[in-house]
Amino acid sequence: MKVDTELSLGYVALVDSAPLLVAHELGLFAREGLQVRLQREPSWASLRDHLLFGDLVAAHSLAPLPMAATIGVASPKIPVVTGMVLSLNGNTITVSKRLYEELLLVGATTQDTPMALGEALHSIAHSNPAVLPLRFAVVSPVSNHHYQLRHWLRAARLDLARDVVIGVVPPQYMVDALRNDEIDAFCVGEPWGTQAAMEGVGQPIVSSYSLWNNVMEKVLAVREDWAVREPEMHQALLRALLAAGRWLDSEPNRQRAAAWIAKTIEVPKPAVAAALRGAIPGMPQLPDGHVFFRYLAQYPWQEHGLWLAEQMQIAGQWPTGIAPQSIVQRVYRGDLYRQAAAMAAPIPINEQSGLGLHPEPWKLTGPTRDIPMGPTEIFDRKQPRNTF
């Protein structure tokens, strides 16, 4: 297949845009006959709007964004689908130097569990009401970042209506917002937590991996009508990104890619390289800071989509009268992945990913062989409500 028209693909300045950047740098799009132009967007709202109104053909996307667009939450109501996950994990909750010093004073450290750190934050907040409300920032109201942060704060017994304020700041402005005392903490994708630590502005204390092990984080989003109209082009995009994800899960390749990513997103290479290694300054080494291919990472699990729909319900975002299962089945398209993967990548036998069930590595039964999987534990051991 040879495509004469240039395809515009959007991304936001984050380490987990790596599959798009690598596919472009290595010529994987060209190998599939695609002419691609990468377009960096200043915010998730900008990327969403450019995708929905046709300026972008496809985009590096927050995992809940296609579902939110399809039902019209925080966006125009335009159906969007995903046939591929681009990454798992990769977010951190980072606090200001002042707030971290207060955590240290009550005996908390970055070696503690999310539950222990949450209890320490609760202690600070309720022993000194003058610090309230705590000012947090996330990248979008419909993002893993927002739902992970809310989940953690609820577990810490903080009143989300009284004790905290959660605002929206684009990823690349988070460090400056912390530096300028506009916020007390943020939850954002890497490399911004690492960059805050390297600049001495803040300290990452909780990773998204420690909250929700190996839940889909970013996906490739396309409008549903484009996917129907251009199935061959869509499959070519998926095949190129499958290859990019596989390439990225080799450690030597990741470090080679660090220079490309750093240049493209305009962040110092040491921050990108550390994030790709899971070596967040001041925190325990992460076994799975970013996952691009292993653990069947690129499959768009409907079980994960249902978990995110549940978080939207808890946040009061889900419209009444709409069944989550019907939207999740429409948006998270394992059939598109299966077609693109064919013999090139693992394929599951059903939609059961083991979400919330496995504190240790395990094996998923596949059509021809077992597939090695990573932990799937949720930090407070909460089990998903919505299942098939």
PDB file of C-alpha atoms in Angstrom, residues 68-222:
ATOM      1  CA  ALA A  68     -15.185  10.461  26.814  1.00  0.00           C
ATOM      2  CA  ALA A  69     -15.444  11.831  23.259  1.00  0.00           C
ATOM      3  CA  THR A  70     -17.851   9.076  22.233  1.00  0.00           C
ATOM      4  CA  ILE A  71     -20.291   9.934  25.036  1.00  0.00           C
ATOM      5  CA  GLY A  72     -19.585  13.682  25.052  1.00  0.00           C
ATOM      6  CA  VAL A  73     -17.873  14.071  28.441  1.00  0.00           C
ATOM      7  CA  ALA A  74     -15.722  17.248  28.555  1.00  0.00           C
ATOM      8  CA  SER A  75     -15.737  17.337  24.752  1.00  0.00           C
ATOM      9  CA  PRO A  76     -17.998  17.394  21.701  1.00  0.00           C
ATOM     10  CA  LYS A  77     -19.839  14.093  21.221  1.00  0.00           C
ATOM     11  CA  ILE A  78     -17.925  12.490  18.340  1.00  0.00           C
ATOM     12  CA  PRO A  79     -17.252   8.712  18.335  1.00  0.00           C
ATOM     13  CA  VAL A  80     -13.577   7.772  18.670  1.00  0.00           C
ATOM     14  CA  VAL A  81     -12.058   4.288  18.795  1.00  0.00           C
ATOM     15  CA  THR A  82      -8.739   2.699  19.617  1.00  0.00           C
ATOM     16  CA  GLY A  83      -7.289  -0.512  18.245  1.00  0.00           C
ATOM     17  CA  MET A  84      -4.018  -0.261  20.142  1.00  0.00           C
ATOM     18  CA  VAL A  85      -2.523   0.708  23.484  1.00  0.00           C
ATOM     19  CA  LEU A  86       0.722   2.682  23.192  1.00  0.00           C
ATOM     20  CA  SER A  87       1.957   2.315  26.783  1.00  0.00           C
ATOM     21  CA  LEU A  88       1.266   1.164  30.323  1.00  0.00           C
ATOM     22  CA  ASN A  89       2.175   3.091  33.506  1.00  0.00           C
ATOM     23  CA  GLY A  90       4.419   6.175  33.453  1.00  0.00           C
ATOM     24  CA  ASN A  91       2.718   8.733  35.756  1.00  0.00           C
ATOM     25  CA  THR A  92       3.913  10.103  39.083  1.00  0.00           C
ATOM     26  CA  ILE A  93       2.370  12.116  41.892  1.00  0.00           C
ATOM     27  CA  THR A  94       4.947  14.796  42.680  1.00  0.00           C
ATOM     28  CA  VAL A  95       4.766  17.163  45.644  1.00  0.00           C
ATOM     29  CA  SER A  96       6.446  20.516  46.261  1.00  0.00           C
ATOM     30  CA  LYS A  97       9.668  20.694  48.270  1.00  0.00           C
ATOM     31  CA  ARG A  98       7.729  22.280  51.137  1.00  0.00           C
ATOM     32  CA  LEU A  99       5.079  19.570  51.218  1.00  0.00           C
ATOM     33  CA  TYR A 100       7.718  16.839  50.947  1.00  0.00           C
ATOM     34  CA  GLU A 101       9.584  18.303  53.923  1.00  0.00           C
ATOM     35  CA  GLU A 102       6.331  18.167  55.898  1.00  0.00           C
ATOM     36  CA  LEU A 103       5.883  14.523  54.929  1.00  0.00           C
ATOM     37  CA  LEU A 104       9.408  13.788  56.151  1.00  0.00           C
ATOM     38  CA  LEU A 105       8.624  15.477  59.477  1.00  0.00           C
ATOM     39  CA  VAL A 106       5.764  13.039  60.108  1.00  0.00           C
ATOM     40  CA  GLY A 107       8.018  10.106  59.246  1.00  0.00           C
ATOM     41  CA  ALA A 108       6.932   9.428  55.658  1.00  0.00           C
ATOM     42  CA  THR A 109       9.425   8.655  52.875  1.00  0.00           C
ATOM     43  CA  THR A 110       9.281   7.682  49.226  1.00  0.00           C
ATOM     44  CA  GLN A 111      10.033   4.107  50.302  1.00  0.00           C
ATOM     45  CA  ASP A 112       6.559   3.885  51.852  1.00  0.00           C
ATOM     46  CA  THR A 113       3.490   2.367  50.226  1.00  0.00           C
ATOM     47  CA  PRO A 114       0.883   4.623  48.622  1.00  0.00           C
ATOM     48  CA  MET A 115      -1.433   3.865  51.558  1.00  0.00           C
ATOM     49  CA  ALA A 116       1.193   4.949  54.120  1.00  0.00           C
ATOM     50  CA  LEU A 117       1.990   8.113  52.164  1.00  0.00           C
ATOM     51  CA  GLY A 118      -1.708   8.894  51.920  1.00  0.00           C
ATOM     52  CA  GLU A 119      -2.107   8.493  55.668  1.00  0.00           C
ATOM     53  CA  ALA A 120       0.836  10.857  56.198  1.00  0.00           C
ATOM     54  CA  LEU A 121      -0.772  13.431  53.902  1.00  0.00           C
ATOM     55  CA  HIS A 122      -4.023  13.092  55.847  1.00  0.00           C
ATOM     56  CA  SER A 123      -2.120  13.684  59.095  1.00  0.00           C
ATOM     57  CA  ILE A 124      -0.531  16.872  57.735  1.00  0.00           C
ATOM     58  CA  ALA A 125      -3.813  18.193  56.361  1.00  0.00           C
ATOM     59  CA  HIS A 126      -5.802  17.606  59.543  1.00  0.00           C
ATOM     60  CA  SER A 127      -3.161  18.733  62.018  1.00  0.00           C
ATOM     61  CA  ASN A 128      -2.747  22.047  60.214  1.00  0.00           C
ATOM     62  CA  PRO A 129      -5.985  23.198  58.543  1.00  0.00           C
ATOM     63  CA  ALA A 130      -4.151  26.306  57.288  1.00  0.00           C
ATOM     64  CA  VAL A 131      -2.627  24.197  54.495  1.00  0.00           C
ATOM     65  CA  LEU A 132      -6.107  23.353  53.154  1.00  0.00           C
ATOM     66  CA  PRO A 133      -7.245  23.072  50.531  1.00  0.00           C
ATOM     67  CA  LEU A 134      -4.266  21.244  49.037  1.00  0.00           C
ATOM     68  CA  ARG A 135      -3.839  22.341  45.437  1.00  0.00           C
ATOM     69  CA  PHE A 136      -3.331  19.491  42.975  1.00  0.00           C
ATOM     70  CA  ALA A 137      -3.043  19.594  39.199  1.00  0.00           C
ATOM     71  CA  VAL A 138      -3.766  16.961  36.575  1.00  0.00           C
ATOM     72  CA  VAL A 139      -3.515  17.099  32.794  1.00  0.00           C
ATOM     73  CA  SER A 140      -7.201  16.550  31.967  1.00  0.00           C
ATOM     74  CA  PRO A 141     -10.425  15.816  33.844  1.00  0.00           C
ATOM     75  CA  VAL A 142     -10.767  12.631  31.743  1.00  0.00           C
ATOM     76  CA  SER A 143      -7.392  11.018  32.344  1.00  0.00           C
ATOM     77  CA  ASN A 144      -5.825   8.190  34.319  1.00  0.00           C
ATOM     78  CA  HIS A 145      -3.927  10.934  36.165  1.00  0.00           C
ATOM     79  CA  HIS A 146      -7.162  12.427  37.484  1.00  0.00           C
ATOM     80  CA  TYR A 147      -8.703   9.090  38.430  1.00  0.00           C
ATOM     81  CA  GLN A 148      -5.495   7.723  40.002  1.00  0.00           C
ATOM     82  CA  LEU A 149      -5.080  10.896  42.052  1.00  0.00           C
ATOM     83  CA  ARG A 150      -8.726  10.870  43.202  1.00  0.00           C
ATOM     84  CA  HIS A 151      -8.478   7.161  44.084  1.00  0.00           C
ATOM     85  CA  TRP A 152      -5.350   7.787  46.170  1.00  0.00           C
ATOM     86  CA  LEU A 153      -6.825  10.828  47.934  1.00  0.00           C
ATOM     87  CA  ARG A 154     -10.033   8.941  48.774  1.00  0.00           C
ATOM     88  CA  ALA A 155      -7.976   6.096  50.214  1.00  0.00           C
ATOM     89  CA  ALA A 156      -6.151   8.723  52.315  1.00  0.00           C
ATOM     90  CA  ARG A 157      -9.574   9.754  53.745  1.00  0.00           C
ATOM     91  CA  LEU A 158      -9.295  13.262  52.345  1.00  0.00           C
ATOM     92  CA  ASP A 159     -12.551  15.020  51.484  1.00  0.00           C
ATOM     93  CA  LEU A 160     -12.374  15.761  47.764  1.00  0.00           C
ATOM     94  CA  ALA A 161     -14.965  18.513  48.091  1.00  0.00           C
ATOM     95  CA  ARG A 162     -13.329  20.293  51.025  1.00  0.00           C
ATOM     96  CA  ASP A 163      -9.698  19.282  51.564  1.00  0.00           C
ATOM     97  CA  VAL A 164      -8.365  19.483  47.999  1.00  0.00           C
ATOM     98  CA  VAL A 165      -8.711  21.457  44.802  1.00  0.00           C
ATOM     99  CA  ILE A 166      -7.843  19.678  41.550  1.00  0.00           C
ATOM    100  CA  GLY A 167      -7.104  21.876  38.553  1.00  0.00           C
ATOM    101  CA  VAL A 168      -5.898  21.244  35.009  1.00  0.00           C
ATOM    102  CA  VAL A 169      -2.412  22.215  33.772  1.00  0.00           C
ATOM    103  CA  PRO A 170      -0.822  21.025  30.486  1.00  0.00           C
ATOM    104  CA  PRO A 171       2.037  18.565  31.137  1.00  0.00           C
ATOM    105  CA  GLN A 172       4.966  20.781  30.100  1.00  0.00           C
ATOM    106  CA  TYR A 173       3.825  23.581  32.451  1.00  0.00           C
ATOM    107  CA  MET A 174       3.549  21.439  35.588  1.00  0.00           C
ATOM    108  CA  VAL A 175       7.115  22.002  36.799  1.00  0.00           C
ATOM    109  CA  ASP A 176       6.806  25.775  36.457  1.00  0.00           C
ATOM    110  CA  ALA A 177       3.453  25.732  38.253  1.00  0.00           C
ATOM    111  CA  LEU A 178       5.092  23.899  41.171  1.00  0.00           C
ATOM    112  CA  ARG A 179       8.108  26.224  41.096  1.00  0.00           C
ATOM    113  CA  ASN A 180       5.887  29.312  41.167  1.00  0.00           C
ATOM    114  CA  ASP A 181       3.820  27.994  44.120  1.00  0.00           C
ATOM    115  CA  GLU A 182       0.666  27.886  42.003  1.00  0.00           C
ATOM    116  CA  ILE A 183       0.083  24.270  43.076  1.00  0.00           C
ATOM    117  CA  ASP A 184       1.202  21.978  45.908  1.00  0.00           C
ATOM    118  CA  ALA A 185       1.426  18.789  43.858  1.00  0.00           C
ATOM    119  CA  PHE A 186       0.678  17.280  40.474  1.00  0.00           C
ATOM    120  CA  CYS A 187      -0.024  13.958  38.814  1.00  0.00           C
ATOM    121  CA  VAL A 188       1.471  13.842  35.329  1.00  0.00           C
ATOM    122  CA  GLY A 189       3.248  11.530  32.909  1.00  0.00           C
ATOM    123  CA  GLU A 190       7.005  11.340  32.714  1.00  0.00           C
ATOM    124  CA  PRO A 191       9.451  12.999  32.307  1.00  0.00           C
ATOM    125  CA  TRP A 192       7.897  15.861  34.279  1.00  0.00           C
ATOM    126  CA  GLY A 193       8.116  14.305  37.743  1.00  0.00           C
ATOM    127  CA  THR A 194      11.736  13.381  37.088  1.00  0.00           C
ATOM    128  CA  GLN A 195      12.429  16.851  35.727  1.00  0.00           C
ATOM    129  CA  ALA A 196      10.926  18.464  38.839  1.00  0.00           C
ATOM    130  CA  ALA A 197      13.218  16.340  41.016  1.00  0.00           C
ATOM    131  CA  MET A 198      16.300  17.077  38.899  1.00  0.00           C
ATOM    132  CA  GLU A 199      15.599  20.809  39.098  1.00  0.00           C
ATOM    133  CA  GLY A 200      15.043  20.625  42.870  1.00  0.00           C
ATOM    134  CA  VAL A 201      11.489  21.898  42.492  1.00  0.00           C
ATOM    135  CA  GLY A 202       9.597  18.890  43.836  1.00  0.00           C
ATOM    136  CA  GLN A 203       9.772  15.219  44.746  1.00  0.00           C
ATOM    137  CA  PRO A 204       7.859  12.349  43.113  1.00  0.00           C
ATOM    138  CA  ILE A 205       6.386  10.200  45.893  1.00  0.00           C
ATOM    139  CA  VAL A 206       3.891   7.822  44.241  1.00  0.00           C
ATOM    140  CA  SER A 207       4.061   6.126  40.822  1.00  0.00           C
ATOM    141  CA  SER A 208       1.015   5.142  38.822  1.00  0.00           C
ATOM    142  CA  TYR A 209       2.517   1.639  38.678  1.00  0.00           C
ATOM    143  CA  SER A 210       2.293   1.430  42.484  1.00  0.00           C
ATOM    144  CA  LEU A 211      -1.371   2.504  42.312  1.00  0.00           C
ATOM    145  CA  TRP A 212      -2.652   0.461  39.379  1.00  0.00           C
ATOM    146  CA  ASN A 213      -0.153  -2.117  38.133  1.00  0.00           C
ATOM    147  CA  ASN A 214       0.059  -2.164  34.340  1.00  0.00           C
ATOM    148  CA  VAL A 215      -3.219  -0.498  33.382  1.00  0.00           C
ATOM    149  CA  MET A 216      -3.341   0.978  29.880  1.00  0.00           C
ATOM    150  CA  GLU A 217      -2.133   4.572  29.935  1.00  0.00           C
ATOM    151  CA  LYS A 218      -1.960   5.985  26.373  1.00  0.00           C
ATOM    152  CA  VAL A 219      -3.690   4.664  23.249  1.00  0.00           C
ATOM    153  CA  LEU A 220      -3.772   5.399  19.537  1.00  0.00           C
ATOM    154  CA  ALA A 221      -7.041   7.279  18.972  1.00  0.00           C
ATOM    155  CA  VAL A 222      -8.822   7.739  15.638  1.00  0.00           C
TER     156      VAL A 222
END
